mmCIF file of C-alpha atoms in Angstrom:
data_model
loop_
_atom_site.group_PDB
_atom_site.id
_atom_site.type_symbol
_atom_site.label_atom_id
_atom_site.label_comp_id
_atom_site.label_asym_id
_atom_site.label_seq_id
_atom_site.Cartn_x
_atom_site.Cartn_y
_atom_site.Cartn_z
ATOM 1 C CA UNK A 1 22.861 67.721 21.177
ATOM 2 C CA UNK A 2 23.975 65.735 24.015
ATOM 3 C CA UNK A 3 23.213 62.156 24.475
ATOM 4 C CA UNK A 4 24.895 60.078 26.785
ATOM 5 C CA UNK A 5 22.876 59.577 29.897
ATOM 6 C CA UNK A 6 19.640 59.542 29.061
ATOM 7 C CA UNK A 7 17.795 57.863 25.604
ATOM 8 C CA UNK A 8 19.570 58.081 22.517
ATOM 9 C CA UNK A 9 18.323 61.135 19.970
ATOM 10 C CA UNK A 10 16.551 61.344 16.838
ATOM 11 C CA UNK A 11 15.491 64.341 15.116
ATOM 12 C CA UNK A 12 13.763 64.179 12.040
ATOM 13 C CA UNK A 13 13.027 67.102 9.670
ATOM 14 C CA UNK A 14 13.886 66.922 6.222
ATOM 15 C CA UNK A 15 12.642 70.186 5.465
ATOM 16 C CA UNK A 16 14.574 72.002 8.378
ATOM 17 C CA UNK A 17 18.204 73.869 8.723
ATOM 18 C CA UNK A 18 19.371 72.992 12.334
ATOM 19 C CA UNK A 19 21.835 75.907 13.459
ATOM 20 C CA UNK A 20 24.074 74.942 16.362
ATOM 21 C CA UNK A 21 26.159 77.784 17.791
ATOM 22 C CA UNK A 22 28.239 77.499 20.929
ATOM 23 C CA UNK A 23 30.642 79.760 22.624
ATOM 24 C CA UNK A 24 32.718 78.855 25.616
ATOM 25 C CA UNK A 25 35.734 81.223 27.686
ATOM 26 C CA UNK A 26 36.683 78.227 29.570
ATOM 27 C CA UNK A 27 35.640 74.809 28.408
ATOM 28 C CA UNK A 28 35.372 73.103 24.996
ATOM 29 C CA UNK A 29 32.153 73.711 23.356
ATOM 30 C CA UNK A 30 30.956 70.803 21.132
ATOM 31 C CA UNK A 31 28.028 70.496 18.540
ATOM 32 C CA UNK A 32 26.785 66.992 18.570
ATOM 33 C CA UNK A 33 28.069 64.143 21.346
ATOM 34 C CA UNK A 34 27.570 60.947 21.730
ATOM 35 C CA UNK A 35 28.756 58.618 24.495
ATOM 36 C CA UNK A 36 27.839 55.494 26.929
ATOM 37 C CA UNK A 37 26.051 53.331 23.723
ATOM 38 C CA UNK A 38 23.502 56.153 23.020
ATOM 39 C CA UNK A 39 23.332 56.976 19.372
ATOM 40 C CA UNK A 40 22.310 60.509 17.303
ATOM 41 C CA UNK A 41 20.071 60.562 14.429
ATOM 42 C CA UNK A 42 19.566 63.471 12.207
ATOM 43 C CA UNK A 43 17.439 63.921 9.285
ATOM 44 C CA UNK A 44 17.440 67.513 8.021
ATOM 45 C CA UNK A 45 17.907 69.491 5.045
ATOM 46 C CA UNK A 46 21.110 71.075 6.652
ATOM 47 C CA UNK A 47 23.317 71.261 9.719
ATOM 48 C CA UNK A 48 25.382 74.059 10.499
ATOM 49 C CA UNK A 49 27.741 74.065 13.812
ATOM 50 C CA UNK A 50 30.047 76.994 14.705
ATOM 51 C CA UNK A 51 32.160 76.470 17.955
ATOM 52 C CA UNK A 52 34.006 79.227 19.429
ATOM 53 C CA UNK A 53 36.204 79.737 22.316
ATOM 54 C CA UNK A 54 36.353 83.144 23.408
ATOM 55 C CA UNK A 55 39.638 83.805 24.698
ATOM 56 C CA UNK A 56 42.485 85.474 23.131
ATOM 57 C CA UNK A 57 44.666 83.404 24.662
ATOM 58 C CA UNK A 58 42.598 80.266 25.165
ATOM 59 C CA UNK A 59 44.424 76.833 24.637
ATOM 60 C CA UNK A 60 41.271 74.510 24.066
ATOM 61 C CA UNK A 61 40.752 71.561 22.103
ATOM 62 C CA UNK A 62 37.249 70.307 21.015
ATOM 63 C CA UNK A 63 35.100 68.600 18.501
ATOM 64 C CA UNK A 64 32.134 69.680 16.593
ATOM 65 C CA UNK A 65 30.844 66.035 16.022
ATOM 66 C CA UNK A 66 31.923 63.963 18.621
ATOM 67 C CA UNK A 67 31.483 59.935 18.914
ATOM 68 C CA UNK A 68 32.773 58.817 22.544
ATOM 69 C CA UNK A 69 32.815 55.151 22.713
ATOM 70 C CA UNK A 70 32.564 52.954 25.696
ATOM 71 C CA UNK A 71 34.691 50.115 26.592
ATOM 72 C CA UNK A 72 31.797 47.506 25.615
ATOM 73 C CA UNK A 73 29.465 49.742 23.759
ATOM 74 C CA UNK A 74 29.735 50.905 20.321
ATOM 75 C CA UNK A 75 27.846 54.231 19.337
ATOM 76 C CA UNK A 76 26.597 55.961 16.180
ATOM 77 C CA UNK A 77 26.347 59.062 14.954
ATOM 78 C CA UNK A 78 23.854 59.275 11.405
ATOM 79 C CA UNK A 79 23.291 62.477 9.696
ATOM 80 C CA UNK A 80 21.249 62.669 6.686
ATOM 81 C CA UNK A 81 21.709 66.237 5.080
ATOM 82 C CA UNK A 82 24.913 68.376 4.168
ATOM 83 C CA UNK A 83 26.664 69.690 6.895
ATOM 84 C CA UNK A 84 28.849 72.853 7.335
ATOM 85 C CA UNK A 85 31.293 73.365 10.058
ATOM 86 C CA UNK A 86 33.396 76.345 11.395
ATOM 87 C CA UNK A 87 35.828 76.315 14.465
ATOM 88 C CA UNK A 88 37.441 79.234 15.722
ATOM 89 C CA UNK A 89 39.699 80.027 18.793
ATOM 90 C CA UNK A 90 41.565 78.020 21.084
ATOM 91 C CA UNK A 91 43.866 75.615 19.780
ATOM 92 C CA UNK A 92 41.539 73.925 17.229
ATOM 93 C CA UNK A 93 40.403 70.395 17.213
ATOM 94 C CA UNK A 94 38.900 67.957 15.214
ATOM 95 C CA UNK A 95 35.290 68.131 13.042
ATOM 96 C CA UNK A 96 34.565 64.570 13.185
ATOM 97 C CA UNK A 97 35.830 62.679 15.684
ATOM 98 C CA UNK A 98 35.828 59.308 16.815
ATOM 99 C CA UNK A 99 37.829 59.637 20.123
ATOM 100 C CA UNK A 100 37.532 58.146 23.767
ATOM 101 C CA UNK A 101 37.741 60.551 26.688
ATOM 102 C CA UNK A 102 40.244 59.927 29.522
ATOM 103 C CA UNK A 103 38.473 57.255 31.952
ATOM 104 C CA UNK A 104 40.672 55.397 34.309
ATOM 105 C CA UNK A 105 41.214 51.970 33.957
ATOM 106 C CA UNK A 106 40.576 52.174 30.068
ATOM 107 C CA UNK A 107 42.959 51.878 27.021
ATOM 108 C CA UNK A 108 42.161 55.190 25.326
ATOM 109 C CA UNK A 109 42.120 53.292 21.898
ATOM 110 C CA UNK A 110 40.284 50.188 23.035
ATOM 111 C CA UNK A 111 36.385 49.413 22.559
ATOM 112 C CA UNK A 112 34.219 46.633 21.275
ATOM 113 C CA UNK A 113 32.194 46.535 17.948
ATOM 114 C CA UNK A 114 32.319 49.506 15.265
ATOM 115 C CA UNK A 115 31.394 53.221 16.475
ATOM 116 C CA UNK A 116 30.595 55.416 13.631
ATOM 117 C CA UNK A 117 30.092 58.795 12.399
ATOM 118 C CA UNK A 118 27.782 58.620 9.129
ATOM 119 C CA UNK A 119 26.960 61.569 7.152
ATOM 120 C CA UNK A 120 24.966 61.445 3.916
ATOM 121 C CA UNK A 121 25.602 64.253 2.234
ATOM 122 C CA UNK A 122 28.518 66.812 1.661
ATOM 123 C CA UNK A 123 30.342 67.866 4.725
ATOM 124 C CA UNK A 124 32.152 71.563 4.534
ATOM 125 C CA UNK A 125 34.805 72.821 7.122
ATOM 126 C CA UNK A 126 35.583 76.485 5.948
ATOM 127 C CA UNK A 127 36.541 79.622 7.626
ATOM 128 C CA UNK A 128 35.386 82.947 6.865
ATOM 129 C CA UNK A 129 37.427 84.598 4.115
ATOM 130 C CA UNK A 130 41.049 83.772 4.627
ATOM 131 C CA UNK A 131 40.537 81.842 7.837
ATOM 132 C CA UNK A 132 40.558 78.434 8.392
ATOM 133 C CA UNK A 133 37.837 76.309 9.201
ATOM 134 C CA UNK A 134 39.727 75.058 12.099
ATOM 135 C CA UNK A 135 42.534 76.559 13.553
ATOM 136 C CA UNK A 136 45.941 74.733 14.389
ATOM 137 C CA UNK A 137 47.015 73.474 17.617
ATOM 138 C CA UNK A 138 50.210 76.040 17.957
ATOM 139 C CA UNK A 139 51.486 74.200 21.298
ATOM 140 C CA UNK A 140 51.704 70.961 19.061
ATOM 141 C CA UNK A 141 54.763 70.234 16.159
ATOM 142 C CA UNK A 142 53.961 66.425 16.088
ATOM 143 C CA UNK A 143 52.080 65.445 13.117
ATOM 144 C CA UNK A 144 49.716 62.875 14.322
ATOM 145 C CA UNK A 145 48.377 65.321 17.107
ATOM 146 C CA UNK A 146 47.284 68.014 14.586
ATOM 147 C CA UNK A 147 43.920 69.464 14.640
ATOM 148 C CA UNK A 148 42.144 67.601 11.903
ATOM 149 C CA UNK A 149 38.797 67.812 9.930
ATOM 150 C CA UNK A 150 38.308 63.787 10.408
ATOM 151 C CA UNK A 151 39.910 61.814 12.899
ATOM 152 C CA UNK A 152 39.575 58.423 14.103
ATOM 153 C CA UNK A 153 41.277 57.479 17.542
ATOM 154 C CA UNK A 154 39.196 54.115 18.479
ATOM 155 C CA UNK A 155 40.052 50.631 17.320
ATOM 156 C CA UNK A 156 37.699 49.513 14.752
ATOM 157 C CA UNK A 157 36.172 52.987 14.416
ATOM 158 C CA UNK A 158 34.959 54.422 11.050
ATOM 159 C CA UNK A 159 33.743 57.825 9.375
ATOM 160 C CA UNK A 160 32.002 57.679 6.384
ATOM 161 C CA UNK A 161 31.259 60.894 4.321
ATOM 162 C CA UNK A 162 29.175 59.420 1.271
ATOM 163 C CA UNK A 163 29.161 62.931 -0.122
ATOM 164 C CA UNK A 164 32.119 65.262 -1.099
ATOM 165 C CA UNK A 165 33.991 66.970 1.671
ATOM 166 C CA UNK A 166 35.617 70.683 1.376
ATOM 167 C CA UNK A 167 38.110 71.178 3.843
ATOM 168 C CA UNK A 168 40.555 74.097 4.714
ATOM 169 C CA UNK A 169 42.247 72.806 7.809
ATOM 170 C CA UNK A 170 45.426 74.139 10.110
ATOM 171 C CA UNK A 171 46.535 70.667 10.453
ATOM 172 C CA UNK A 172 45.587 67.436 8.922
ATOM 173 C CA UNK A 173 42.823 67.021 6.558
ATOM 174 C CA UNK A 174 42.035 63.404 7.689
ATOM 175 C CA UNK A 175 44.083 61.376 10.287
ATOM 176 C CA UNK A 176 43.365 57.862 11.090
ATOM 177 C CA UNK A 177 45.101 56.816 14.424
ATOM 178 C CA UNK A 178 43.657 53.651 15.352
ATOM 179 C CA UNK A 179 44.212 49.850 14.277
ATOM 180 C CA UNK A 180 41.275 48.921 12.358
ATOM 181 C CA UNK A 181 39.767 52.484 12.116
ATOM 182 C CA UNK A 182 38.637 53.545 8.710
ATOM 183 C CA UNK A 183 37.706 56.891 6.964
ATOM 184 C CA UNK A 184 35.720 56.590 3.598
ATOM 185 C CA UNK A 185 35.000 59.963 1.497
ATOM 186 C CA UNK A 186 33.204 60.459 -1.811
ATOM 187 C CA UNK A 187 35.604 63.199 -3.080
ATOM 188 C CA UNK A 188 36.054 66.643 -2.792
ATOM 189 C CA UNK A 189 38.657 69.301 -1.835
ATOM 190 C CA UNK A 190 41.252 69.770 1.158
ATOM 191 C CA UNK A 191 43.468 72.235 1.669
ATOM 192 C CA UNK A 192 46.237 72.446 4.597
ATOM 193 C CA UNK A 193 49.065 75.019 5.316
ATOM 194 C CA UNK A 194 52.228 74.716 3.161
ATOM 195 C CA UNK A 195 55.883 76.289 2.963
ATOM 196 C CA UNK A 196 56.103 75.245 7.058
ATOM 197 C CA UNK A 197 58.871 73.190 8.796
ATOM 198 C CA UNK A 198 56.127 70.918 10.073
ATOM 199 C CA UNK A 199 53.831 68.054 8.632
ATOM 200 C CA UNK A 200 50.541 68.927 7.642
ATOM 201 C CA UNK A 201 49.006 66.202 5.706
ATOM 202 C CA UNK A 202 45.688 66.221 3.673
ATOM 203 C CA UNK A 203 45.579 62.158 4.154
ATOM 204 C CA UNK A 204 47.147 61.321 7.138
ATOM 205 C CA UNK A 205 46.958 57.342 8.028
ATOM 206 C CA UNK A 206 48.964 56.479 11.048
ATOM 207 C CA UNK A 207 47.312 53.265 12.302
ATOM 208 C CA UNK A 208 44.284 52.419 9.959
ATOM 209 C CA UNK A 209 42.942 52.981 6.345
ATOM 210 C CA UNK A 210 41.692 55.913 4.203
ATOM 211 C CA UNK A 211 39.567 55.753 1.150
ATOM 212 C CA UNK A 212 38.717 58.691 -0.766
ATOM 213 C CA UNK A 213 36.682 58.231 -4.270
ATOM 214 C CA UNK A 214 37.115 54.545 -4.234
ATOM 215 C CA UNK A 215 34.940 51.380 -3.071
ATOM 216 C CA UNK A 216 35.055 50.657 0.658
ATOM 217 C CA UNK A 217 38.101 48.343 -0.265
ATOM 218 C CA UNK A 218 39.879 50.855 -2.306
ATOM 219 C CA UNK A 219 39.970 48.487 -4.964
ATOM 220 C CA UNK A 220 37.364 50.608 -7.734
ATOM 221 C CA UNK A 221 37.858 53.810 -8.478
ATOM 222 C CA UNK A 222 34.957 56.195 -8.306
ATOM 223 C CA UNK A 223 33.620 59.110 -10.498
ATOM 224 C CA UNK A 224 34.229 62.054 -7.968
ATOM 225 C CA UNK A 225 36.685 65.093 -8.094
ATOM 226 C CA UNK A 226 39.516 65.040 -6.030
ATOM 227 C CA UNK A 227 41.666 68.160 -5.074
ATOM 228 C CA UNK A 228 44.218 67.949 -2.443
ATOM 229 C CA UNK A 229 46.307 70.678 -1.719
ATOM 230 C CA UNK A 230 49.174 69.374 0.500
ATOM 231 C CA UNK A 231 51.169 66.236 1.153
ATOM 232 C CA UNK A 232 49.672 62.451 1.926
ATOM 233 C CA UNK A 233 51.256 60.693 4.736
ATOM 234 C CA UNK A 234 51.309 56.984 5.641
ATOM 235 C CA UNK A 235 52.744 54.274 8.367
ATOM 236 C CA UNK A 236 53.280 50.866 7.332
ATOM 237 C CA UNK A 237 50.455 50.131 9.570
ATOM 238 C CA UNK A 238 48.180 52.021 7.312
ATOM 239 C CA UNK A 239 46.647 52.085 4.039
ATOM 240 C CA UNK A 240 45.195 54.809 1.672
ATOM 241 C CA UNK A 241 43.315 54.556 -1.372
ATOM 242 C CA UNK A 242 42.731 57.478 -3.546
ATOM 243 C CA UNK A 243 41.353 58.207 -7.312
ATOM 244 C CA UNK A 244 42.130 61.093 -9.306
ATOM 245 C CA UNK A 245 40.091 59.812 -12.030
ATOM 246 C CA UNK A 246 38.694 63.335 -14.057
ATOM 247 C CA UNK A 247 40.280 66.389 -15.509
ATOM 248 C CA UNK A 248 39.649 68.596 -12.571
ATOM 249 C CA UNK A 249 41.536 66.392 -9.939
ATOM 250 C CA UNK A 250 44.727 66.669 -8.762
ATOM 251 C CA UNK A 251 47.158 66.234 -5.817
ATOM 252 C CA UNK A 252 49.655 68.934 -5.371
ATOM 253 C CA UNK A 253 52.320 67.316 -2.808
ATOM 254 C CA UNK A 254 54.188 64.212 -2.363
ATOM 255 C CA UNK A 255 53.380 60.916 -1.039
ATOM 256 C CA UNK A 256 55.262 60.489 2.060
ATOM 257 C CA UNK A 257 54.350 56.620 2.435
ATOM 258 C CA UNK A 258 55.974 54.014 4.448
ATOM 259 C CA UNK A 259 52.578 51.892 4.155
ATOM 260 C CA UNK A 260 50.552 50.865 0.946
ATOM 261 C CA UNK A 261 49.142 53.868 -0.884
ATOM 262 C CA UNK A 262 47.036 52.947 -4.039
ATOM 263 C CA UNK A 263 46.466 55.609 -6.413
ATOM 264 C CA UNK A 264 44.625 55.778 -9.548
ATOM 265 C CA UNK A 265 46.006 58.985 -12.073
ATOM 266 C CA UNK A 266 43.546 59.056 -14.918
ATOM 267 C CA UNK A 267 41.556 60.970 -17.690
ATOM 268 C CA UNK A 268 43.480 64.430 -17.596
ATOM 269 C CA UNK A 269 44.237 64.254 -13.735
ATOM 270 C CA UNK A 270 47.542 65.916 -12.673
ATOM 271 C CA UNK A 271 49.945 65.202 -9.675
ATOM 272 C CA UNK A 272 52.479 67.657 -9.025
ATOM 273 C CA UNK A 273 55.336 66.078 -6.962
ATOM 274 C CA UNK A 274 56.687 68.918 -4.994
ATOM 275 C CA UNK A 275 57.059 68.398 -1.036
ATOM 276 C CA UNK A 276 54.755 71.060 0.597
ATOM 277 C CA UNK A 277 56.256 71.031 3.851
ATOM 278 C CA UNK A 278 59.215 69.502 5.778
ATOM 279 C CA UNK A 279 58.629 67.901 8.703
ATOM 280 C CA UNK A 280 59.656 68.938 12.101
ATOM 281 C CA UNK A 281 63.228 68.040 13.099
ATOM 282 C CA UNK A 282 62.269 66.138 16.346
ATOM 283 C CA UNK A 283 59.364 64.405 14.901
ATOM 284 C CA UNK A 284 61.099 61.567 13.690
ATOM 285 C CA UNK A 285 58.955 58.663 15.472
ATOM 286 C CA UNK A 286 56.461 58.600 12.548
ATOM 287 C CA UNK A 287 58.662 57.681 9.170
ATOM 288 C CA UNK A 288 57.281 57.711 6.057
ATOM 289 C CA UNK A 289 59.403 57.599 2.574
ATOM 290 C CA UNK A 290 62.194 59.907 3.839
ATOM 291 C CA UNK A 291 60.996 62.751 1.839
ATOM 292 C CA UNK A 292 60.321 60.546 -1.290
ATOM 293 C CA UNK A 293 57.061 59.564 -2.952
ATOM 294 C CA UNK A 294 56.256 55.984 -2.461
ATOM 295 C CA UNK A 295 53.174 54.342 -4.067
ATOM 296 C CA UNK A 296 52.497 50.929 -3.632
ATOM 297 C CA UNK A 297 50.009 50.634 -6.669
ATOM 298 C CA UNK A 298 49.798 53.221 -9.316
ATOM 299 C CA UNK A 299 46.796 52.928 -11.814
ATOM 300 C CA UNK A 300 47.380 54.969 -15.168
ATOM 301 C CA UNK A 301 44.966 55.590 -17.901
ATOM 302 C CA UNK A 302 43.898 52.481 -19.967
ATOM 303 C CA UNK A 303 45.197 54.311 -22.771
ATOM 304 C CA UNK A 304 47.483 57.383 -23.611
ATOM 305 C CA UNK A 305 44.318 58.928 -24.174
ATOM 306 C CA UNK A 306 42.819 58.416 -20.853
ATOM 307 C CA UNK A 307 46.171 58.690 -18.591
ATOM 308 C CA UNK A 308 46.968 61.536 -16.409
ATOM 309 C CA UNK A 309 50.002 63.501 -15.631
ATOM 310 C CA UNK A 310 53.223 63.839 -13.295
ATOM 311 C CA UNK A 311 54.996 66.537 -13.178
ATOM 312 C CA UNK A 312 58.139 65.795 -11.191
ATOM 313 C CA UNK A 313 59.156 68.929 -9.422
ATOM 314 C CA UNK A 314 60.775 67.150 -6.134
ATOM 315 C CA UNK A 315 64.552 66.717 -6.010
ATOM 316 C CA UNK A 316 63.850 63.415 -4.342
ATOM 317 C CA UNK A 317 62.278 60.278 -6.328
ATOM 318 C CA UNK A 318 59.188 58.802 -7.273
ATOM 319 C CA UNK A 319 59.006 55.308 -6.339
ATOM 320 C CA UNK A 320 56.246 52.689 -7.815
ATOM 321 C CA UNK A 321 56.103 49.209 -6.507
ATOM 322 C CA UNK A 322 53.283 47.751 -8.860
ATOM 323 C CA UNK A 323 52.717 49.987 -12.221
ATOM 324 C CA UNK A 324 49.811 49.583 -14.788
ATOM 325 C CA UNK A 325 48.089 51.993 -17.430
ATOM 326 C CA UNK A 326 49.514 54.680 -19.128
ATOM 327 C CA UNK A 327 51.035 57.891 -17.876
ATOM 328 C CA UNK A 328 52.761 60.891 -18.978
ATOM 329 C CA UNK A 329 55.767 62.133 -16.620
ATOM 330 C CA UNK A 330 57.115 65.800 -17.556
ATOM 331 C CA UNK A 331 60.458 66.838 -16.126
ATOM 332 C CA UNK A 332 62.014 70.445 -16.718
ATOM 333 C CA UNK A 333 65.507 70.913 -17.493
ATOM 334 C CA UNK A 334 68.235 73.324 -16.983
ATOM 335 C CA UNK A 335 67.829 76.453 -19.498
ATOM 336 C CA UNK A 336 71.767 76.618 -20.200
ATOM 337 C CA UNK A 337 72.065 73.081 -20.181
ATOM 338 C CA UNK A 338 69.326 71.150 -21.601
ATOM 339 C CA UNK A 339 70.968 67.719 -20.640
ATOM 340 C CA UNK A 340 70.381 68.136 -17.064
ATOM 341 C CA UNK A 341 67.378 67.236 -15.941
ATOM 342 C CA UNK A 342 65.414 68.882 -12.623
ATOM 343 C CA UNK A 343 64.061 66.097 -10.476
ATOM 344 C CA UNK A 344 64.506 62.995 -9.028
ATOM 345 C CA UNK A 345 64.219 59.647 -10.418
ATOM 346 C CA UNK A 346 61.130 57.598 -11.503
ATOM 347 C CA UNK A 347 61.566 53.883 -10.441
ATOM 348 C CA UNK A 348 59.157 51.218 -11.088
ATOM 349 C CA UNK A 349 59.580 47.978 -9.444
ATOM 350 C CA UNK A 350 57.299 45.945 -11.898
ATOM 351 C CA UNK A 351 54.581 46.385 -14.077
ATOM 352 C CA UNK A 352 51.626 45.051 -15.463
ATOM 353 C CA UNK A 353 51.164 43.652 -19.255
ATOM 354 C CA UNK A 354 50.384 46.081 -21.691
ATOM 355 C CA UNK A 355 51.776 49.087 -19.363
ATOM 356 C CA UNK A 356 53.305 52.295 -20.914
ATOM 357 C CA UNK A 357 54.979 55.762 -19.864
ATOM 358 C CA UNK A 358 56.057 58.665 -21.419
ATOM 359 C CA UNK A 359 58.576 61.123 -20.102
ATOM 360 C CA UNK A 360 58.775 64.384 -21.719
ATOM 361 C CA UNK A 361 60.539 67.787 -21.351
ATOM 362 C CA UNK A 362 60.239 71.131 -23.021
ATOM 363 C CA UNK A 363 62.312 72.542 -25.767
ATOM 364 C CA UNK A 364 63.904 75.588 -23.824
ATOM 365 C CA UNK A 365 67.553 75.902 -24.948
ATOM 366 C CA UNK A 366 67.031 73.372 -27.622
ATOM 367 C CA UNK A 367 66.530 73.664 -31.632
ATOM 368 C CA UNK A 368 64.791 70.901 -32.447
ATOM 369 C CA UNK A 369 64.129 71.998 -36.045
ATOM 370 C CA UNK A 370 67.925 72.647 -36.756
ATOM 371 C CA UNK A 371 69.829 70.642 -39.224
ATOM 372 C CA UNK A 372 73.192 71.478 -37.943
ATOM 373 C CA UNK A 373 75.040 68.753 -35.986
ATOM 374 C CA UNK A 374 75.633 70.217 -32.879
ATOM 375 C CA UNK A 375 71.716 70.776 -32.591
ATOM 376 C CA UNK A 376 70.656 67.447 -33.444
ATOM 377 C CA UNK A 377 73.829 66.070 -31.083
ATOM 378 C CA UNK A 378 72.178 68.287 -27.976
ATOM 379 C CA UNK A 379 68.639 67.308 -29.040
ATOM 380 C CA UNK A 380 70.098 63.725 -28.904
ATOM 381 C CA UNK A 381 71.740 64.082 -25.617
ATOM 382 C CA UNK A 382 68.894 65.427 -24.033
ATOM 383 C CA UNK A 383 66.397 62.937 -24.965
ATOM 384 C CA UNK A 384 68.964 60.155 -23.371
ATOM 385 C CA UNK A 385 69.277 62.117 -20.092
ATOM 386 C CA UNK A 386 65.265 62.018 -20.220
ATOM 387 C CA UNK A 387 65.516 58.512 -20.537
ATOM 388 C CA UNK A 388 68.088 57.563 -18.003
ATOM 389 C CA UNK A 389 65.450 59.188 -15.370
ATOM 390 C CA UNK A 390 63.304 56.146 -15.557
ATOM 391 C CA UNK A 391 64.599 52.774 -13.742
ATOM 392 C CA UNK A 392 62.193 49.482 -14.673
ATOM 393 C CA UNK A 393 63.781 47.474 -12.135
ATOM 394 C CA UNK A 394 61.998 44.357 -13.064
ATOM 395 C CA UNK A 395 63.314 44.498 -16.567
ATOM 396 C CA UNK A 396 66.814 43.159 -15.173
ATOM 397 C CA UNK A 397 64.913 39.792 -14.132
ATOM 398 C CA UNK A 398 63.364 39.582 -17.990
ATOM 399 C CA UNK A 399 59.753 41.314 -17.220
ATOM 400 C CA UNK A 400 59.006 43.267 -20.661
ATOM 401 C CA UNK A 401 55.638 44.399 -19.615
ATOM 402 C CA UNK A 402 56.366 48.377 -19.570
ATOM 403 C CA UNK A 403 57.004 50.347 -22.423
ATOM 404 C CA UNK A 404 58.708 53.546 -22.529
ATOM 405 C CA UNK A 405 59.247 56.420 -24.486
ATOM 406 C CA UNK A 406 60.930 60.166 -24.398
ATOM 407 C CA UNK A 407 59.876 63.126 -26.242
ATOM 408 C CA UNK A 408 60.394 67.253 -26.384
#
């Protein structure tokens, strides 16, 4: 589907499934393209796009759904119905992308208005079997130029998926890389590579904002399940709001943020704080929290019964700017020396009134029922070591909004 030189394109087929399959040996196959101020509007029972670069050593990069705004014209792609995408061959690309082609005399990010891709339904980007939904760009090792499930690279552009996403991407799940741009997702699952010497992120905000399972302003949590298998990254010029709000929701990764990340962790949701990848040694232009986790605003459960759980499995610290609600933080300890906690400190700058936090470790190497003085002392020393993993900085200035406890 190509809307550029002629009229805008509209297809009404709410009871019809549309399949777009494209193979190219040289160029970059695109499923849907809109440019020069032309729009695409589809009303379907489903849309399936498969792009294939049919050369084993090909290095073309493509987009399955591509909005290409002009400098002085905004463009809109709107799809009603579920979307399934698979991109194979070449050096990957982007599933849903708002980005400009190179045009002489134009800034590659600049465009008036708000060009958008809007999907009213779920979006899946998955491969066959164990293959990725989008292959990696192996010629590139800088994180902001990874393949991406969703990409915004034009000022003030937006991509909205009001359903859930199901992404398996050899790259970033979502990338915002232009001032004023934003991505809004209902919920869903994102999987990216792990155990790599390069940065791959489930949510990566370099410029612009990402909202997942929140309202359009990132201030209120939604009710969808969110499952993120991979780290989160944000620069000072970006914002991310993500709500892990039910017991099926989780984040497996760190929040490597130099910007503003807001996180809800409630109702049995789990955050396993463990770095999934290492940044490329020369990828030093984009700096987050230096391998630590930093959450600007953290909202736990309204009570202990509705709290979420943090497993602090990373050697680096967890830092929280503004904390509210209730949370359980679990630390492991050395089996032969229970007084030695494993994992970095948890540091809270300030807390809202009525907040609470519990630090827990298990009883490995301890005899918690013994009446022997040596056993009792070891239990006390272990609890004291656990308590020393928590820092509440505003307490030094007289703030007393956070109540903490430790347990085995």
